[in-house]
Short mmCIF file of C-alpha atoms and ligand atoms in Angstrom, two decimals:
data_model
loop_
_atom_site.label_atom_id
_atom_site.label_comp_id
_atom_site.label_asym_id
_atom_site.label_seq_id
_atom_site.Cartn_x
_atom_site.Cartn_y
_atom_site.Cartn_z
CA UNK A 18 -21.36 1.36 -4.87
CA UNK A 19 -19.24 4.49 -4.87
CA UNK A 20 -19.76 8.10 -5.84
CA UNK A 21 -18.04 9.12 -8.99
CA UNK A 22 -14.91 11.45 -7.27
CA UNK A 23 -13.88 14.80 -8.21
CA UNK A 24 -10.35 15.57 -7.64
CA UNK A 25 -9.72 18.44 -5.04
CA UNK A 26 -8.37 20.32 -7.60
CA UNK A 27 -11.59 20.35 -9.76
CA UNK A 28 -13.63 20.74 -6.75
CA UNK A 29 -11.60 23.87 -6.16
CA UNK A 30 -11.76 25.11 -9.79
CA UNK A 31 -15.52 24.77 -10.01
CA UNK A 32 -15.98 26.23 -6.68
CA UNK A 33 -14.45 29.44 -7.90
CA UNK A 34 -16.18 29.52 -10.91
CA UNK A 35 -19.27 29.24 -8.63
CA UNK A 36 -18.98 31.59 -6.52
CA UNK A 37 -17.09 34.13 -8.93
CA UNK A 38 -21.07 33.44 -10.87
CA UNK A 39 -22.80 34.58 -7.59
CA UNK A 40 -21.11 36.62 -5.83
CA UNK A 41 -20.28 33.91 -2.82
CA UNK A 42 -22.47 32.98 -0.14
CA UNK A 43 -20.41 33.53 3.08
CA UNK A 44 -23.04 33.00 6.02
CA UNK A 45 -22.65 35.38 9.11
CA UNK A 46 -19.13 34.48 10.54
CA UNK A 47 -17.63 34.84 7.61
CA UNK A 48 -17.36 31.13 6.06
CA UNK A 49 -18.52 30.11 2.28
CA UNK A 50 -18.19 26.11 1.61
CA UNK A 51 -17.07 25.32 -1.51
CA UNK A 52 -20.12 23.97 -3.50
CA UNK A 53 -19.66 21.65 -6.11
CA UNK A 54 -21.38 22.35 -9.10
CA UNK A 55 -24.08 19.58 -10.54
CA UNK A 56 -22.01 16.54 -8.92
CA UNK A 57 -22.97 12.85 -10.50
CA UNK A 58 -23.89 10.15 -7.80
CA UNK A 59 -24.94 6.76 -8.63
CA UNK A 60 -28.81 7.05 -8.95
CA UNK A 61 -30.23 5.49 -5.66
CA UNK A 62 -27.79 6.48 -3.53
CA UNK A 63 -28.40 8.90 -0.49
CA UNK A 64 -26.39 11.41 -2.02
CA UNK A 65 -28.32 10.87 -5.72
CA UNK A 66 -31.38 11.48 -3.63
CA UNK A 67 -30.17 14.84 -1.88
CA UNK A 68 -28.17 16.07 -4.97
CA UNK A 69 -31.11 15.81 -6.25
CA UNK A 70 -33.87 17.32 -3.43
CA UNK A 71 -31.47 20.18 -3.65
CA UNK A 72 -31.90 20.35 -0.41
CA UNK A 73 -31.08 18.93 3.05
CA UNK A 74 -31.84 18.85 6.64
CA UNK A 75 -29.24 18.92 9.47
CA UNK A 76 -29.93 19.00 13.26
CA UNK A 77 -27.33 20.92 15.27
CA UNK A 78 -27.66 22.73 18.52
CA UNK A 79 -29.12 26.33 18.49
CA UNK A 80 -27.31 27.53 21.68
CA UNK A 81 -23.82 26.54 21.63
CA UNK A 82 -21.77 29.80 20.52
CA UNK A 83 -18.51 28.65 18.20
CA UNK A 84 -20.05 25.44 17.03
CA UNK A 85 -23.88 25.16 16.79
CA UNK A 86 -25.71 28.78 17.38
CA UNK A 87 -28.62 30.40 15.86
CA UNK A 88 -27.50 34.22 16.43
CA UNK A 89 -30.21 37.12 17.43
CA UNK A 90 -30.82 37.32 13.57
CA UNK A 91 -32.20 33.89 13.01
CA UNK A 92 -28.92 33.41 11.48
CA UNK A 93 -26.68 30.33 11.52
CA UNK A 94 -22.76 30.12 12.94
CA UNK A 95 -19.88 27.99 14.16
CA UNK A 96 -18.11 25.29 13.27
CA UNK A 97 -20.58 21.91 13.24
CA UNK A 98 -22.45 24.18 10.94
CA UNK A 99 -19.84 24.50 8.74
CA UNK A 100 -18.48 20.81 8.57
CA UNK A 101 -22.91 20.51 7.74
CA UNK A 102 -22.10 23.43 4.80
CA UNK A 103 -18.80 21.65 3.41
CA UNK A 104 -20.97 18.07 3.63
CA UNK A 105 -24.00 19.78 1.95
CA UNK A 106 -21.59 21.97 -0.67
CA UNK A 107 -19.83 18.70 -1.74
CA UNK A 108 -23.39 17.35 -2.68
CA UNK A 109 -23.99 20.52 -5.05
CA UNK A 110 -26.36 22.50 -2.18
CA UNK A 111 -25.30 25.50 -1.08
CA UNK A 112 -26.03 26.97 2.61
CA UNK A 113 -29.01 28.65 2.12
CA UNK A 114 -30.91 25.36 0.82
CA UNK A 115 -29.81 23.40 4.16
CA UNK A 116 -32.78 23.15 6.74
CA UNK A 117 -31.33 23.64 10.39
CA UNK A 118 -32.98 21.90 13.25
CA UNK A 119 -32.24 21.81 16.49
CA UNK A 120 -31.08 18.64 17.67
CA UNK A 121 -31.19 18.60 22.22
CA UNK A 122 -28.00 15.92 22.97
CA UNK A 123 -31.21 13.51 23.99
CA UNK A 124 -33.12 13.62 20.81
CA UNK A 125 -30.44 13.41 18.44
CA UNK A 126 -30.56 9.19 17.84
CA UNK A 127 -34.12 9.87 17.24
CA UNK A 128 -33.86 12.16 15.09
CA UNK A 129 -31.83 10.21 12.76
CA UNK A 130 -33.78 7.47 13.12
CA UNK A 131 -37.52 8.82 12.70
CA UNK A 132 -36.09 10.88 9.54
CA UNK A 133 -36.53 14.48 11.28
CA UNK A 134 -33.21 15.25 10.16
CA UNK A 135 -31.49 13.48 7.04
CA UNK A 136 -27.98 13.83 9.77
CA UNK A 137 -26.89 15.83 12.56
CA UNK A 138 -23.31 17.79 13.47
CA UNK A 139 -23.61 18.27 17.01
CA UNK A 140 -20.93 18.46 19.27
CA UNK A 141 -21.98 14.46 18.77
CA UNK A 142 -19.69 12.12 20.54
CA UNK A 143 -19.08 8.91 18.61
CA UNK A 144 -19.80 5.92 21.22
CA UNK A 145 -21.34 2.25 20.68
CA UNK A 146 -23.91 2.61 22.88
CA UNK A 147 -25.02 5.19 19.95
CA UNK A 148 -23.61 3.09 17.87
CA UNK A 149 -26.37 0.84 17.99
CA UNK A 150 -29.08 3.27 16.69
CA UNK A 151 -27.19 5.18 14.08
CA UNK A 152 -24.06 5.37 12.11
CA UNK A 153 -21.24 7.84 12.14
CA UNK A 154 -18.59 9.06 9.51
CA UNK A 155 -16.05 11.06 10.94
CA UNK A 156 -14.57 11.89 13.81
CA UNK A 157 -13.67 15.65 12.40
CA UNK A 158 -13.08 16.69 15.73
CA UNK A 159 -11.52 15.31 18.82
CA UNK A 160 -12.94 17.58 22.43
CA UNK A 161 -12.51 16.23 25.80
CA UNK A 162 -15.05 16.24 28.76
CA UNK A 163 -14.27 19.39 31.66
CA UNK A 164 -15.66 21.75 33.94
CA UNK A 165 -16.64 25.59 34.22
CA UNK A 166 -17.15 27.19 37.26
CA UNK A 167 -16.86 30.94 38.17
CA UNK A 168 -13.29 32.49 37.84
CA UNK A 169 -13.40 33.45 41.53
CA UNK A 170 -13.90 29.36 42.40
CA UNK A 171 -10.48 27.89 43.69
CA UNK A 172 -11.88 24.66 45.13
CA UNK A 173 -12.94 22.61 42.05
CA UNK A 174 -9.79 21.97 40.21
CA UNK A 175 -11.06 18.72 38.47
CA UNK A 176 -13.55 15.70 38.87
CA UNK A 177 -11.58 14.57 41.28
CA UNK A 178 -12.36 17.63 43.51
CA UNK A 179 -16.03 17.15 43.12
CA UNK A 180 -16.18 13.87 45.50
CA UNK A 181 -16.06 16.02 49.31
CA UNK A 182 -17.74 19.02 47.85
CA UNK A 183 -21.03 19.80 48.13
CA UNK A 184 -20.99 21.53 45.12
CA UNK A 185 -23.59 21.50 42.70
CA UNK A 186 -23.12 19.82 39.02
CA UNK A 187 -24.99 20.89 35.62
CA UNK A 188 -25.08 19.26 32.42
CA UNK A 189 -27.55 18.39 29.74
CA UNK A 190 -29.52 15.09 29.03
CA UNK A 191 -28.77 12.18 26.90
CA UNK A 192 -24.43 13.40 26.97
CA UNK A 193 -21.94 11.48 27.57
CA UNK A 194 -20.82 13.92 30.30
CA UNK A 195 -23.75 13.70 32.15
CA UNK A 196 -22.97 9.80 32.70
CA UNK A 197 -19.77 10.26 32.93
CA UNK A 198 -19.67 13.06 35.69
CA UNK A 199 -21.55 10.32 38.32
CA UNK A 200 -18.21 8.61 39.00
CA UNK A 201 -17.69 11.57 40.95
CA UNK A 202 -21.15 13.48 42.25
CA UNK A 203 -24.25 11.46 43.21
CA UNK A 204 -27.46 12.41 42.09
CA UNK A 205 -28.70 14.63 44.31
CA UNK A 206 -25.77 17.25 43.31
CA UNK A 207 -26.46 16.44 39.63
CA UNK A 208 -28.97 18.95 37.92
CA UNK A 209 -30.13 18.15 34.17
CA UNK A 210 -31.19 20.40 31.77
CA UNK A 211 -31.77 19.58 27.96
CA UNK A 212 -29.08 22.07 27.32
CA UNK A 213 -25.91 23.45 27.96
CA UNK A 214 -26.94 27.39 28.18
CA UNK A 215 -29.26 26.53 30.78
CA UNK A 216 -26.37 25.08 32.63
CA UNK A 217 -24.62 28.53 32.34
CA UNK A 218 -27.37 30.53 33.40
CA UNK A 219 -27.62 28.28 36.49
CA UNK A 220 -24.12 28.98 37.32
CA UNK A 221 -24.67 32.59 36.38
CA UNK A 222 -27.29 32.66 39.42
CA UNK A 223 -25.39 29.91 41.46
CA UNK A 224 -28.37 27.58 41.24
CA UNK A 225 -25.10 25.18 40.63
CA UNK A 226 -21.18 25.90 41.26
CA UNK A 227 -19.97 23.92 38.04
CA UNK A 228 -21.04 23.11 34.49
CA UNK A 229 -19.44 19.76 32.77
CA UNK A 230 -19.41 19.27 29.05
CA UNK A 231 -16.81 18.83 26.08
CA UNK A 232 -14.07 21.82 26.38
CA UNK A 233 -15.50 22.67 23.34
CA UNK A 234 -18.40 24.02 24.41
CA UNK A 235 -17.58 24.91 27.69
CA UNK A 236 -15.13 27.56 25.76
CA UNK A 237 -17.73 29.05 23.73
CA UNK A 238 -19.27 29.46 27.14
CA UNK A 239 -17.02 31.48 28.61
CA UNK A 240 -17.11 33.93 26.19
CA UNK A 241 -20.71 34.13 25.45
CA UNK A 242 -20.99 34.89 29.13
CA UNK A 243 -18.25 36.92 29.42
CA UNK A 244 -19.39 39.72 31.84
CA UNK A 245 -20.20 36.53 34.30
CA UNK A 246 -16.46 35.49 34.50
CA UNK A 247 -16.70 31.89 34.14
CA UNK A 248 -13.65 29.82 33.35
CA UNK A 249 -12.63 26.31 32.51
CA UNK A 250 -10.98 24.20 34.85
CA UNK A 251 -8.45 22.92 31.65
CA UNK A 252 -8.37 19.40 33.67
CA UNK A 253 -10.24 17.11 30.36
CA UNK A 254 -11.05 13.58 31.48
CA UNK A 255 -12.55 12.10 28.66
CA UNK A 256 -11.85 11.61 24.88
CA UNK A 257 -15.29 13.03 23.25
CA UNK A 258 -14.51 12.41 18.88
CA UNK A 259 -17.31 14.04 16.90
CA UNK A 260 -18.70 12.02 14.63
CA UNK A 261 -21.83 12.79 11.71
CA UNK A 262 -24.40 11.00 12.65
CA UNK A 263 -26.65 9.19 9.92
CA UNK A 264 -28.79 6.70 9.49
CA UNK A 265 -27.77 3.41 10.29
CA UNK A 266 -25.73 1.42 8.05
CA UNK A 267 -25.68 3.61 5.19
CA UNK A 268 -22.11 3.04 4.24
CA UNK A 269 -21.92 4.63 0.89
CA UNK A 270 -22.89 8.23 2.70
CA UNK A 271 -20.79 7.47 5.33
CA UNK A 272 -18.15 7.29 3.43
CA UNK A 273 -19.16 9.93 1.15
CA UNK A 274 -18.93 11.86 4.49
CA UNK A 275 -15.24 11.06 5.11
CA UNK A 276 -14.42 11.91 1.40
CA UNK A 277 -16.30 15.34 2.01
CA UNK A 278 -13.88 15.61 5.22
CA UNK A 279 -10.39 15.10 3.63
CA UNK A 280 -11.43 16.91 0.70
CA UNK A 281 -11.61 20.10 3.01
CA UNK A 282 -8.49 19.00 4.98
CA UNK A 283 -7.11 19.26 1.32
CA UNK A 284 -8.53 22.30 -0.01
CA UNK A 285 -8.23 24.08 3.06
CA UNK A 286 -11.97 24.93 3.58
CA UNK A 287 -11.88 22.26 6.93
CA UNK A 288 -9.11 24.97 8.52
CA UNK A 289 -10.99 28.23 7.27
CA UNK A 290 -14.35 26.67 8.57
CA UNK A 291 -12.21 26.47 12.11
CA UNK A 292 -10.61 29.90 11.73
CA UNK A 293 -14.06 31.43 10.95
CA UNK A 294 -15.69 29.91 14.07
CA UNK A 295 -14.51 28.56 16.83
CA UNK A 296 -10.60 29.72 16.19
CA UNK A 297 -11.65 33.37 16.89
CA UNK A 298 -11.40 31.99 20.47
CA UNK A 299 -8.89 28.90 20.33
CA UNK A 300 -5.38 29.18 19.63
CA UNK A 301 -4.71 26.09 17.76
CA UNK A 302 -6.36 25.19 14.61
CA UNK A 303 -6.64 21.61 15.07
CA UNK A 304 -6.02 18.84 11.69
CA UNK A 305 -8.49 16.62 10.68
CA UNK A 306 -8.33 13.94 13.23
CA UNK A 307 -7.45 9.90 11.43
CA UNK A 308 -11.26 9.16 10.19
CA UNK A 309 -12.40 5.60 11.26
CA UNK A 310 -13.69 3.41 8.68
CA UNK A 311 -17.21 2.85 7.37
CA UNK A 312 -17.93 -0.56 7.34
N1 LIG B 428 -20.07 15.40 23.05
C1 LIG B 428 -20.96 15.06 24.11
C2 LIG B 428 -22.14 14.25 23.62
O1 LIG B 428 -22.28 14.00 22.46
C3 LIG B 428 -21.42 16.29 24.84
C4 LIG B 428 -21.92 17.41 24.01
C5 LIG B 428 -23.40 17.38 23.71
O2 LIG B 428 -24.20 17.01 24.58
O3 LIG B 428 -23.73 17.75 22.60
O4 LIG B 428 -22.96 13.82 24.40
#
């Protein structure tokens, strides 16, 4: 079973049309996914069914400035909620019919699976372990796992550096970096919250002297908490590939995902959803990473 395809070109061509008829619908940093206008999917499909619905539900995190963040106007930004407004546009729904809800890194298998969200865009590291539970399309991003500490902080120049400290570690449950980062702290030094903010305020107040997650995150950090002066270590020690997460085994959507994916790397809405987001920070606007396959 495959979805009818619309060339990139006619995407783009009914895309203007669509938003020349409405007058756009850029969201609050700026970014407007094309939205494709009545797209044909074979009926019982996933995508028939949301095409349809008109509407869809994505789980992304609420607190994670540049690529999951509900701003002080209920409003929201970054770039995971843009790949979830190119996924939803290419299914004919524009942004203001998606449902956000926030997804905690420990409740996002769940999620999938109980049907709280139809997927989630999450800073959401493709692994088998997770594997297991749900399926991913993707990766359309590739981060890697560091530290932030306070800009003042010589000692901890990597995970290495952790082993004779006694320094205090902070990450969030149910990530990869919080497993990963007890090669190198024990326990006692590691302190869990269920998200990554948290982690900043503790280092804010020195409850702990580092925070570990995905360089991605740790950079929209940095400058959400700019008057703190936190910086990151630039040492990454782990391949982290964000994937979409969906319900297990549902190939077709899966790879209605990855079609979604190119189609922006082709019509350039995948770079102006970085540029919009997360490039006001980074230098480099990265390419759509090689997407794995479905099956
Ligand atoms: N990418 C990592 C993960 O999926 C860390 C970021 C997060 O917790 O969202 O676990």
């Amino acid at each position: 079973m495959r979805k009818g395809k619309l060339t990139a070109a006619a995407v783009a061509a009914s895309t203007t049309l669509l938003l020349g008829a409405c007058g756009g619908g850029a969201s609050s940093d700026g970014f407007s996914a094309p939205v494709v206008e009545d797209p044909s999917f074979e009926q019982g499909t996933t995508m028939a069914h949301y095409a349809e619905q008109g509407e869809i539900t994505i789980g992304t995190k609420f607190d994670q400035p540049l690529f999951g963040m509900k701003n002080l106007q209920g409003e929201m930004e970054g770039f995971d909620v843009a790949i979830g407004e190119i996924i939803a546009g290419q299914l004919g729904i524009p942004a203001d019919k998606i449902n956000w809800k926030k997804a905690p890194s420990k409740n996002r298998e769940k999620y999938i699976q109980d049907g709280t969200v139809d997927m989630v865009v999450a800073t959401y590291t493709i692994n088998d372990e997770r594997a297991e539970r749900v399926s991913f399309a993707g990766p359309y991003y590739e981060a890697g796992q560091d530290l932030m500490v306070r800009a003042d902080n010589d000692s901890i120049t990597g995970p290495e550096s952790l082993r004779d400290s006694d320094a205090k570690v902070c990450s969030a449950h149910g990530s990869t970096p919080s497993e990963r980062i007890r090669e190198y702290v024990d326990e006692s030094r590691l302190v869990l919250f269920d998200s990554y903010s948290k982690c900043a305020d503790a280092l804010s107040n020195g409850q702990v002297q580092a925070v570990t997650t995905d360089d991605a995150i740790l950079m929209g950090l940095v400058s959400d908490y700019e008057q703190d002066n936190f910086e990151v270590v630039g040492n990454t020690f782990s391949e982290e590939p964000y994937g979409v997460g969906i319900l297990k085994g549902d190939t077709d959507f899966c790879e209605f995902v990855n079609e979604s994916l190119r189609t922006a790397a082709e019509n350039g809405s995948y770079a102006e959803a970085w540029e919009s987001t997360a490039g006001k920070v980074a230098e480099k606007t990265p390419e759509l990473p090689e997407l794995r396959s479905c099956g």
